[in-house]
Amino acid sequence: MTPIVTPGPPPIFLEIDQAMRAGKMDRAMALACQALGGGYADPVLFSLRSHWHEGQGRVEAALADLERVRSMGPPNARTLAAAGRCLTKLGRLEEARQVLDEAVTLAPGLAVAQYERGFALDQMGELVAARQSYQHAMALDPSLADAPARLAALAARRSDWPQARDLAAKALALQPENAVAHFALIMVAMASDDFSAAEQRARQVAQSSLTTDQARAHALTFLADALDAQDRPDEAFAAYDAANRSLRHLFASRFESQETGLPFALRMTDELEKTGGREGWAPAPPAAGPTPAFVLGFARAGTTLLGQILDSHPQFVTLEEKPLLLEGMRDFLAAPGGIARLAALSDVQFEPYRTLYWRHVGEHGGDIADRIVVDQTPLNTLHLALIARLFPGAPIVFAVRDPRDVVLSCFRRQFVINPYTFEFLSLDRTARFYDATMRYALLARERLPLRFHDLRNEDLVADFDGQIRALCAFLGLAFDPAMARFAERSKSRSVATPSAIQVARGLSREGIGQWRRYEAQLKAVLPLLAPWVRHFGY
């Protein structure tokens, strides 16, 4: 009988295997690209090419290859973890969470899946859940330096300086160049007023050849903070500007085909103007059932502070920057013409969106029985038309701060980059975005069936009791003494916004009038902001 000869794998597959066994991943990835170009199709080849694409910054292409892998066989936790990482990098955070939940369910002992899930949750502001995932990852793989580094950063954000220092030391013992661990130690140094040490460490990270481009930009922001604290505003502004220019370059490709904050704000204003006055909206009775309070304004205007003060009242529960309006935004605001359709919609037609809103509240807010939900998302200002249809007559707490301080602060702080915060990487566009948002807010007050209460940050600092008692009266509840203890409470809540450390310190005048130290750098945008300075009484 003639033996049956089974052909072995093509030579290129053997070469790839040898390269991977020898730890020569660059060689393996190059061979995988060559094999795919030659017509071969194999999950390993797509996985390797995905890794190559991601290393080159082509995250969409990397994700496409991972989707091919997923389509070619049973679920694989490592593939899912890699796909989740790519989705997180692309800002598709809800999708990332779903994929990474699947990965940790499939392989709960896979440290990288737990870590990537933690990072996605971190970016979403789900800090308690993120911390749990990082802790799982660290327990599963004690050699994974990124896990204690991220935990150190979370500890610093809640002002737990001893834990931040200890966790950062663990990460740096494993990986001395870990930028996130260094950032945690910079925050520790800044908190203890050791600004020179913070400056030195930030320069070290920024100048290291091992630092990624995005981490280098963040290092420059930390450097700028250290220089600012030493009253060196010219040098500080140059560092802020360099950091933002670098980030704008890194993220430009993601947003080149998306509508970012400024054009969106201009479109919302144009569409709302075309609906006419309040009579242009379909009659809508007050929403049946509970009505949330909305804390709006602009980023860095004091919304986080107000949200935490209200959350300290036993009758309020604050949900901080959660995607509660997701479906309504998608169906009515994402494409042109949505506000006109929104205005014409009957209350019966809109009820499903109200149901979805409360479902999301339940997902993010836990037990809210008999409590008033505070929806604290500053740039929901641009979604006021949607809020008016969901909850006619809803109370809007509008946070106000000197526009010059707001714009400077947005330009200086680090945000998770999305279509709105992308604008903050340019001082000119930050100012124009602020102007466009305030114009829309002013028009919304005239046109929409909502109730507004303005609260200036500077007035709150000067007269806490008086301002908060007036706010409670507007919201229909009595002042509670616990509201004065908001700072300590905020440390246990893992505040997700860039204001976390400031809120944990309590009321302070340190942020008032900061723009004066940068007046020369702000010169080009001050005329644009001047009408709003007058409008808000500064």
Coordinates of C-alpha atoms in Angstrom, one line a residue:
M1 CA 0.0 0.0 0.0
T2 CA 1.3 3.4 -0.9
P3 CA 1.6 5.6 2.2
I4 CA -0.4 8.8 2.4
V5 CA 1.9 11.8 2.6
T6 CA 0.6 14.8 4.5
P7 CA 2.3 18.0 3.4
G8 CA 3.9 20.0 6.2
P9 CA 3.4 23.7 6.8
P10 CA 4.8 26.1 4.3
P11 CA 8.4 27.1 5.1
I12 CA 7.4 30.7 6.0
F13 CA 5.2 29.3 8.8
L14 CA 8.3 27.4 10.2
E15 CA 10.3 30.6 10.0
I16 CA 7.6 32.5 11.9
D17 CA 7.5 29.8 14.5
Q18 CA 11.3 29.9 14.9
A19 CA 11.3 33.7 15.2
M20 CA 8.6 33.6 17.9
R21 CA 10.4 30.9 19.9
A22 CA 13.6 33.0 19.7
G23 CA 11.7 36.1 20.9
K24 CA 12.3 37.9 17.6
M25 CA 8.8 39.4 17.4
D26 CA 9.8 42.1 14.8
R27 CA 11.0 39.3 12.5
A28 CA 7.8 37.2 13.1
M29 CA 5.6 40.2 12.4
A30 CA 7.4 41.0 9.2
L31 CA 7.1 37.4 8.0
A32 CA 3.4 37.4 8.9
C33 CA 2.8 40.5 6.8
Q34 CA 4.7 38.8 3.9
A35 CA 2.6 35.6 4.3
L36 CA -0.7 37.5 4.3
G37 CA 0.5 39.4 1.2
G38 CA 1.2 36.1 -0.5
G39 CA -2.4 34.9 0.0
Y40 CA -2.1 32.9 3.2
A41 CA -4.9 33.3 5.8
D42 CA -4.3 32.1 9.3
P43 CA -5.4 33.4 12.7
V44 CA -1.7 33.6 13.9
L45 CA -0.8 35.7 10.8
F46 CA -3.6 38.1 11.4
S47 CA -2.7 38.4 15.1
L48 CA 0.9 39.1 14.4
R49 CA 0.0 41.7 11.7
S50 CA -2.5 43.3 14.1
H51 CA 0.3 43.7 16.7
W52 CA 2.5 45.3 14.0
H53 CA -0.3 47.7 12.9
E54 CA -0.9 48.7 16.5
G55 CA 2.8 49.3 17.1
Q56 CA 2.8 51.6 14.1
G57 CA -0.2 53.6 15.4
R58 CA -2.7 52.1 12.9
V59 CA -5.2 51.0 15.5
E60 CA -8.2 50.7 13.1
A61 CA -6.2 48.3 10.9
A62 CA -5.1 46.4 14.0
L63 CA -8.7 46.0 15.1
A64 CA -9.7 44.9 11.6
D65 CA -7.2 42.1 11.7
L66 CA -8.3 41.0 15.1
E67 CA -11.9 40.9 13.9
R68 CA -10.7 38.5 11.1
V69 CA -9.1 36.3 13.8
R70 CA -12.4 36.3 15.8
S71 CA -14.3 35.3 12.7
M72 CA -12.0 32.3 12.0
G73 CA -12.4 30.3 15.1
P74 CA -13.8 29.9 18.6
P75 CA -13.5 32.8 21.0
N76 CA -10.0 33.4 22.3
A77 CA -9.4 35.5 25.4
R78 CA -6.1 36.9 24.3
T79 CA -7.6 38.0 21.0
L80 CA -10.5 39.6 22.8
A81 CA -8.1 41.3 25.2
A82 CA -6.2 42.8 22.2
A83 CA -9.4 43.8 20.5
G84 CA -10.6 45.5 23.7
R85 CA -7.3 47.4 24.0
C86 CA -7.7 48.7 20.4
L87 CA -11.3 49.7 21.1
T88 CA -10.2 51.6 24.2
K89 CA -7.5 53.4 22.2
L90 CA -10.2 54.4 19.6
G91 CA -12.4 55.8 22.3
R92 CA -15.1 53.2 21.7
L93 CA -15.3 52.5 25.4
E94 CA -18.7 50.8 25.7
E95 CA -17.7 48.3 23.0
A96 CA -14.4 47.8 24.7
R97 CA -16.1 47.0 28.0
Q98 CA -18.3 44.4 26.4
V99 CA -15.4 42.7 24.6
L100 CA -13.3 42.7 27.7
D101 CA -16.1 41.4 29.9
E102 CA -16.3 38.5 27.5
A103 CA -12.5 38.0 27.7
V104 CA -12.4 37.8 31.5
T105 CA -15.5 35.6 31.6
L106 CA -13.8 33.2 29.1
A107 CA -10.4 33.3 31.0
P108 CA -10.7 34.9 34.4
G109 CA -7.1 33.9 35.2
L110 CA -5.7 35.8 32.2
A111 CA -3.9 38.9 33.7
V112 CA -3.7 40.9 30.5
A113 CA -7.5 40.6 30.0
Q114 CA -8.1 41.8 33.6
Y115 CA -5.7 44.7 33.1
E116 CA -7.2 45.8 29.8
R117 CA -10.6 45.7 31.3
G118 CA -9.4 47.8 34.2
F119 CA -7.9 50.4 31.8
A120 CA -11.2 50.6 29.7
L121 CA -13.2 51.1 32.9
D122 CA -10.6 53.7 34.1
Q123 CA -11.1 55.7 30.9
M124 CA -14.9 55.5 31.4
G125 CA -14.6 56.9 34.9
E126 CA -15.7 53.7 36.5
L127 CA -12.8 53.9 39.0
V128 CA -13.9 51.5 41.7
A129 CA -14.4 48.7 39.1
A130 CA -11.2 49.7 37.4
R131 CA -9.3 49.4 40.6
Q132 CA -10.7 45.9 41.2
S133 CA -9.6 44.7 37.7
Y134 CA -6.1 46.1 38.2
Q135 CA -5.9 44.4 41.5
H136 CA -6.9 41.1 39.9
A137 CA -4.3 41.6 37.2
M138 CA -1.6 42.3 39.7
A139 CA -2.5 39.2 41.8
L140 CA -2.5 37.0 38.7
D141 CA 0.8 38.3 37.3
P142 CA 3.0 40.0 39.9
S143 CA 5.5 40.8 37.1
L144 CA 2.9 43.0 35.2
A145 CA 4.3 46.5 36.1
D146 CA 1.4 48.4 34.5
A147 CA -1.1 47.1 37.1
P148 CA 0.5 48.6 40.2
A149 CA 1.4 51.7 38.2
R150 CA -2.3 52.3 37.3
L151 CA -3.3 51.6 40.9
A152 CA -0.7 54.1 42.1
A153 CA -2.3 56.7 39.7
L154 CA -5.8 56.0 41.1
A155 CA -4.5 56.3 44.7
A156 CA -3.0 59.7 43.8
R157 CA -6.2 60.9 42.3
R158 CA -8.0 60.2 45.6
S159 CA -5.2 61.8 47.5
D160 CA -4.0 58.6 49.1
W161 CA -0.4 59.6 49.0
P162 CA 1.2 56.7 51.0
Q163 CA -0.5 54.1 48.9
A164 CA 0.4 56.0 45.7
R165 CA 4.0 56.0 46.7
D166 CA 4.1 52.3 47.6
L167 CA 2.4 51.1 44.5
A168 CA 4.5 53.3 42.2
A169 CA 7.7 51.9 43.9
K170 CA 6.5 48.3 43.2
A171 CA 5.9 49.2 39.5
L172 CA 9.3 50.9 39.1
A173 CA 11.0 47.9 40.7
L174 CA 9.6 45.8 37.9
Q175 CA 9.9 48.4 35.1
P176 CA 12.1 51.4 36.0
E177 CA 10.9 53.4 32.9
N178 CA 7.2 53.0 33.6
A179 CA 5.8 56.5 32.9
V180 CA 2.5 56.0 34.7
A181 CA 4.3 55.1 38.0
H182 CA 6.5 58.2 37.6
F183 CA 3.4 60.3 37.1
A184 CA 2.0 59.0 40.3
L185 CA 5.2 60.0 42.1
I186 CA 5.0 63.4 40.5
M187 CA 1.6 63.9 41.9
V188 CA 2.9 62.8 45.3
A189 CA 5.7 65.4 45.1
M190 CA 3.3 68.1 44.0
A191 CA 1.0 67.4 47.0
S192 CA 4.0 67.8 49.4
D193 CA 5.1 71.1 47.6
D194 CA 8.3 69.5 46.4
F195 CA 7.9 71.2 43.0
S196 CA 11.6 70.9 42.1
A197 CA 11.5 67.1 42.5
A198 CA 8.3 67.0 40.4
E199 CA 10.0 69.0 37.7
Q200 CA 13.1 66.8 37.7
R201 CA 11.1 63.6 37.4
A202 CA 8.8 65.0 34.6
R203 CA 11.8 66.1 32.6
Q204 CA 13.4 62.6 33.1
V205 CA 10.2 60.9 31.6
A206 CA 9.9 63.4 28.8
Q207 CA 13.5 63.0 27.7
S208 CA 13.7 59.2 27.9
S209 CA 13.9 57.4 24.6
L210 CA 11.8 54.6 26.1
T211 CA 8.8 57.0 26.7
T212 CA 5.9 56.7 24.2
D213 CA 4.8 59.8 22.3
Q214 CA 1.5 60.0 24.3
A215 CA 3.3 59.5 27.6
R216 CA 5.8 62.1 26.7
A217 CA 3.0 64.6 26.1
H218 CA 1.6 63.8 29.5
A219 CA 5.0 64.2 31.0
L220 CA 5.2 67.7 29.5
T221 CA 1.8 68.6 31.1
F222 CA 3.2 67.4 34.5
L223 CA 6.3 69.4 33.9
A224 CA 4.2 72.5 33.1
D225 CA 2.3 72.0 36.4
A226 CA 5.6 71.9 38.3
L227 CA 6.8 75.0 36.5
D228 CA 3.5 76.8 37.2
A229 CA 3.7 75.9 40.9
Q230 CA 7.2 77.6 40.9
D231 CA 5.7 80.7 39.4
R232 CA 7.4 80.3 36.0
P233 CA 4.3 80.9 33.8
D234 CA 6.1 81.5 30.5
E235 CA 8.0 78.2 30.7
A236 CA 4.9 76.5 32.0
F237 CA 2.7 77.7 29.1
A238 CA 5.3 76.6 26.6
A239 CA 5.3 73.1 28.1
Y240 CA 1.4 73.0 28.1
D241 CA 1.4 74.1 24.4
A242 CA 4.0 71.5 23.4
A243 CA 2.1 68.8 25.2
N244 CA -1.2 69.7 23.5
R245 CA 0.4 70.1 20.0
S246 CA 1.8 66.6 20.4
L247 CA -1.5 65.1 21.5
R248 CA -3.4 66.9 18.7
H249 CA -1.0 65.4 16.2
L250 CA -1.4 61.9 17.7
F251 CA -5.2 62.0 17.7
A252 CA -5.8 64.0 14.5
S253 CA -6.4 60.9 12.4
R254 CA -9.1 59.6 14.8
F255 CA -11.2 62.8 14.5
E256 CA -10.5 63.9 11.0
S257 CA -13.8 62.3 9.8
Q258 CA -15.8 63.0 13.0
E259 CA -17.7 66.1 14.0
T260 CA -15.8 67.5 17.0
G261 CA -17.1 69.8 19.7
L262 CA -16.9 73.2 18.0
P263 CA -18.7 72.3 14.7
F264 CA -21.3 70.3 16.7
A265 CA -22.0 73.3 19.0
L266 CA -22.4 75.6 15.9
R267 CA -24.8 73.1 14.3
M268 CA -26.8 72.7 17.5
T269 CA -27.3 76.5 17.7
D270 CA -28.3 76.7 14.0
E271 CA -30.8 73.9 14.3
L272 CA -32.3 75.3 17.5
E273 CA -32.7 78.8 15.9
K274 CA -34.7 77.2 13.1
T275 CA -37.2 75.6 15.4
G276 CA -38.6 79.0 16.4
G277 CA -39.6 80.0 19.9
R278 CA -41.1 77.7 22.6
E279 CA -44.2 77.5 20.5
G280 CA -42.1 75.6 17.9
W281 CA -42.0 72.6 20.2
A282 CA -44.7 70.0 20.4
P283 CA -46.7 70.4 23.7
A284 CA -45.2 68.2 26.3
P285 CA -46.6 67.7 29.8
P286 CA -44.2 67.4 32.7
A287 CA -42.6 64.0 32.7
A288 CA -44.5 61.4 34.7
G289 CA -42.4 60.0 37.5
P290 CA -39.1 61.3 38.9
T291 CA -37.2 64.2 37.3
P292 CA -33.4 64.4 37.6
A293 CA -31.5 67.6 38.3
F294 CA -28.9 68.4 35.7
V295 CA -25.5 70.1 36.6
L296 CA -24.2 71.7 33.4
G297 CA -22.0 74.5 32.2
F298 CA -18.6 73.9 30.6
A299 CA -15.6 71.7 31.5
R300 CA -13.6 73.2 34.4
A301 CA -16.4 75.6 35.4
G302 CA -17.1 73.9 38.8
T303 CA -19.6 71.2 37.9
T304 CA -17.6 68.4 39.7
L305 CA -17.5 70.5 42.9
L306 CA -21.3 71.1 42.7
G307 CA -21.9 67.5 42.0
Q308 CA -19.9 66.3 45.0
I309 CA -21.6 68.9 47.3
L310 CA -25.0 67.7 46.3
D311 CA -24.0 64.1 46.6
S312 CA -23.2 64.8 50.3
H313 CA -26.9 65.5 50.9
P314 CA -28.7 62.3 51.9
Q315 CA -31.5 63.0 49.4
F316 CA -29.3 63.4 46.3
V317 CA -27.2 60.9 44.4
T318 CA -24.8 62.3 41.8
L319 CA -23.9 60.4 38.7
E320 CA -20.7 61.8 37.3
E321 CA -20.4 62.1 33.5
K322 CA -22.2 58.9 32.7
P323 CA -23.6 58.1 29.2
L324 CA -27.3 58.3 30.3
L325 CA -28.5 60.1 27.1
L326 CA -26.8 57.7 24.7
E327 CA -29.7 56.6 22.5
G328 CA -31.3 60.0 22.3
M329 CA -28.0 61.6 21.3
R330 CA -27.4 58.9 18.7
D331 CA -30.9 59.2 17.2
F332 CA -31.5 62.9 17.4
L333 CA -28.3 64.8 17.7
A334 CA -25.7 62.9 15.8
A335 CA -27.0 63.7 12.3
P336 CA -28.2 67.1 10.9
G337 CA -31.8 67.9 11.3
G338 CA -32.3 66.0 14.6
I339 CA -33.5 69.0 16.7
A340 CA -36.4 69.6 14.3
R341 CA -37.5 66.0 14.6
L342 CA -37.0 66.2 18.4
A343 CA -39.2 69.2 18.6
A344 CA -42.0 67.6 16.6
L345 CA -42.0 64.3 18.5
S346 CA -45.0 63.5 20.7
D347 CA -44.6 62.6 24.3
V348 CA -45.8 59.0 23.6
Q349 CA -43.1 58.6 20.9
F350 CA -40.4 59.8 23.3
E351 CA -41.3 57.6 26.2
P352 CA -39.0 54.8 25.2
Y353 CA -36.0 57.2 25.4
R354 CA -37.1 58.2 29.0
T355 CA -37.2 54.5 29.9
L356 CA -33.7 53.9 28.5
Y357 CA -32.5 56.9 30.5
W358 CA -33.7 55.4 33.8
R359 CA -32.3 52.0 32.8
H360 CA -28.9 53.6 32.4
V361 CA -29.3 55.4 35.8
G362 CA -30.0 52.0 37.4
E363 CA -26.9 50.5 35.8
H364 CA -24.6 53.3 37.0
G365 CA -26.3 54.6 40.2
G366 CA -27.1 51.6 42.3
D367 CA -29.9 52.1 44.8
I368 CA -31.6 55.4 44.0
A369 CA -34.9 54.7 45.7
D370 CA -36.5 57.9 47.1
R371 CA -33.5 60.0 46.1
I372 CA -33.1 62.7 43.5
V373 CA -30.7 61.9 40.7
V374 CA -28.1 64.6 39.9
D375 CA -26.9 64.1 36.3
Q376 CA -23.5 66.0 36.4
T377 CA -22.0 66.2 32.9
P378 CA -20.8 69.7 32.0
L379 CA -21.1 69.4 28.2
N380 CA -24.6 68.1 28.4
T381 CA -25.2 71.8 27.9
L382 CA -25.0 71.0 24.2
H383 CA -27.8 68.4 24.7
L384 CA -30.3 70.7 26.3
A385 CA -32.8 70.2 23.5
L386 CA -32.8 66.4 24.3
I387 CA -33.1 67.0 28.0
A388 CA -36.0 69.3 27.4
R389 CA -37.9 66.6 25.6
L390 CA -37.0 63.9 28.1
F391 CA -37.9 66.0 31.2
P392 CA -39.8 69.2 30.4
G393 CA -39.4 71.7 33.2
A394 CA -36.3 69.9 34.6
P395 CA -34.1 72.0 36.9
I396 CA -30.7 73.0 35.3
V397 CA -28.0 74.0 37.7
F398 CA -25.6 76.0 35.5
A399 CA -22.1 76.3 36.8
V400 CA -20.3 79.5 36.0
R401 CA -16.7 80.5 36.4
D402 CA -14.7 83.4 34.9
P403 CA -14.5 82.4 31.2
R404 CA -10.8 83.3 31.1
D405 CA -10.0 80.9 33.9
V406 CA -12.2 78.2 32.3
V407 CA -10.5 78.3 28.9
L408 CA -7.0 78.4 30.4
S409 CA -7.9 75.5 32.7
C410 CA -9.3 73.4 29.9
F411 CA -6.1 74.0 27.9
R412 CA -3.9 73.0 30.9
R413 CA -5.6 69.9 32.2
Q414 CA -5.4 66.3 31.0
F415 CA -8.7 64.7 29.8
V416 CA -9.7 61.5 28.2
I417 CA -9.7 62.5 24.6
N418 CA -13.1 62.5 22.9
P419 CA -14.7 64.6 20.2
Y420 CA -15.4 67.4 22.7
T421 CA -12.1 67.4 24.7
F422 CA -10.1 67.1 21.5
E423 CA -10.9 70.9 21.1
F424 CA -9.0 71.6 24.3
L425 CA -5.7 70.7 22.6
S426 CA -5.7 74.1 20.9
L427 CA -6.1 77.4 22.9
D428 CA -7.9 79.1 20.0
R429 CA -10.4 76.2 19.5
T430 CA -11.0 76.0 23.2
A431 CA -12.0 79.6 23.3
R432 CA -14.2 79.2 20.2
F433 CA -15.8 76.1 21.6
Y434 CA -16.6 77.9 24.8
D435 CA -18.1 80.8 22.9
A436 CA -20.2 78.5 20.7
T437 CA -21.4 76.5 23.7
M438 CA -22.4 79.6 25.7
R439 CA -24.3 80.9 22.7
Y440 CA -26.2 77.7 22.4
A441 CA -26.9 77.7 26.2
L442 CA -28.2 81.3 26.0
L443 CA -30.6 80.4 23.1
A444 CA -31.7 77.3 24.9
R445 CA -32.8 79.4 27.9
E446 CA -35.1 81.4 25.6
R447 CA -36.5 78.4 23.6
L448 CA -36.7 75.4 25.8
P449 CA -39.1 74.5 28.6
L450 CA -36.4 74.2 31.4
R451 CA -35.7 76.0 34.7
F452 CA -32.2 77.5 35.2
H453 CA -30.2 78.4 38.3
D454 CA -26.8 80.0 37.8
L455 CA -24.1 79.4 40.4
R456 CA -20.8 81.2 40.1
N457 CA -17.8 79.4 41.4
E458 CA -16.3 82.5 42.9
D459 CA -19.5 83.3 44.8
L460 CA -19.6 79.7 46.1
V461 CA -16.1 80.1 47.5
A462 CA -17.0 83.4 49.1
D463 CA -20.3 82.4 50.6
F464 CA -20.7 78.6 50.8
D465 CA -23.7 78.4 53.1
G466 CA -25.7 81.2 51.3
Q467 CA -25.1 79.8 47.8
I468 CA -25.8 76.2 48.7
R469 CA -28.9 77.1 50.7
A470 CA -30.2 79.0 47.6
L471 CA -29.3 76.0 45.5
C472 CA -31.2 73.6 47.8
A473 CA -34.2 75.9 47.7
F474 CA -34.2 75.9 43.9
L475 CA -34.1 72.1 44.0
G476 CA -36.9 71.9 46.6
L477 CA -35.0 70.5 49.5
A478 CA -33.6 71.9 52.8
F479 CA -29.9 72.4 53.3
D480 CA -28.1 69.6 55.1
P481 CA -25.0 70.2 57.2
A482 CA -23.3 67.1 55.6
M483 CA -23.0 69.2 52.4
A484 CA -20.2 71.2 54.0
R485 CA -18.2 68.0 54.5
F486 CA -18.1 67.2 50.8
A487 CA -14.3 67.2 50.4
E488 CA -13.8 64.2 52.8
R489 CA -16.7 62.3 51.2
S490 CA -15.3 62.8 47.7
K491 CA -12.1 60.9 48.6
S492 CA -14.2 57.7 49.1
R493 CA -16.2 58.1 45.9
S494 CA -13.2 58.0 43.4
V495 CA -14.1 61.1 41.5
A496 CA -13.2 60.5 37.8
T497 CA -12.8 64.0 36.4
P498 CA -9.5 66.1 36.4
S499 CA -11.0 68.0 39.3
A500 CA -10.7 65.1 41.7
I501 CA -7.6 66.3 43.6
Q502 CA -8.9 69.9 43.9
V503 CA -12.3 68.8 45.2
A504 CA -10.6 66.6 47.8
R505 CA -8.9 69.7 49.1
G506 CA -12.2 71.5 49.7
L507 CA -13.0 75.1 48.8
S508 CA -10.1 77.2 47.7
R509 CA -9.4 80.5 46.1
E510 CA -6.3 79.2 44.4
G511 CA -8.0 78.8 41.0
I512 CA -9.6 82.2 40.9
G513 CA -7.9 84.7 38.6
Q514 CA -5.2 82.3 37.4
W515 CA -5.7 83.7 33.9
R516 CA -3.9 87.0 34.9
R517 CA -0.6 85.1 35.2
Y518 CA -1.0 84.0 31.6
E519 CA -2.6 87.2 30.2
A520 CA 0.2 87.6 27.6
Q521 CA -0.4 84.0 26.3
L522 CA -4.2 84.5 26.3
K523 CA -4.0 87.8 24.5
A524 CA -5.3 86.4 21.2
V525 CA -8.5 84.8 22.7
L526 CA -9.4 87.5 25.3
P527 CA -11.5 89.6 22.8
L528 CA -13.6 86.5 22.0
L529 CA -14.2 85.9 25.7
A530 CA -14.8 89.5 26.6
P531 CA -18.6 89.4 25.9
W532 CA -19.0 86.4 28.2
V533 CA -16.9 88.0 30.9
R534 CA -19.3 90.9 30.9
H535 CA -22.4 88.7 30.6
F536 CA -21.5 86.7 33.7
G537 CA -20.5 89.8 35.7
Y538 CA -16.7 89.5 35.9

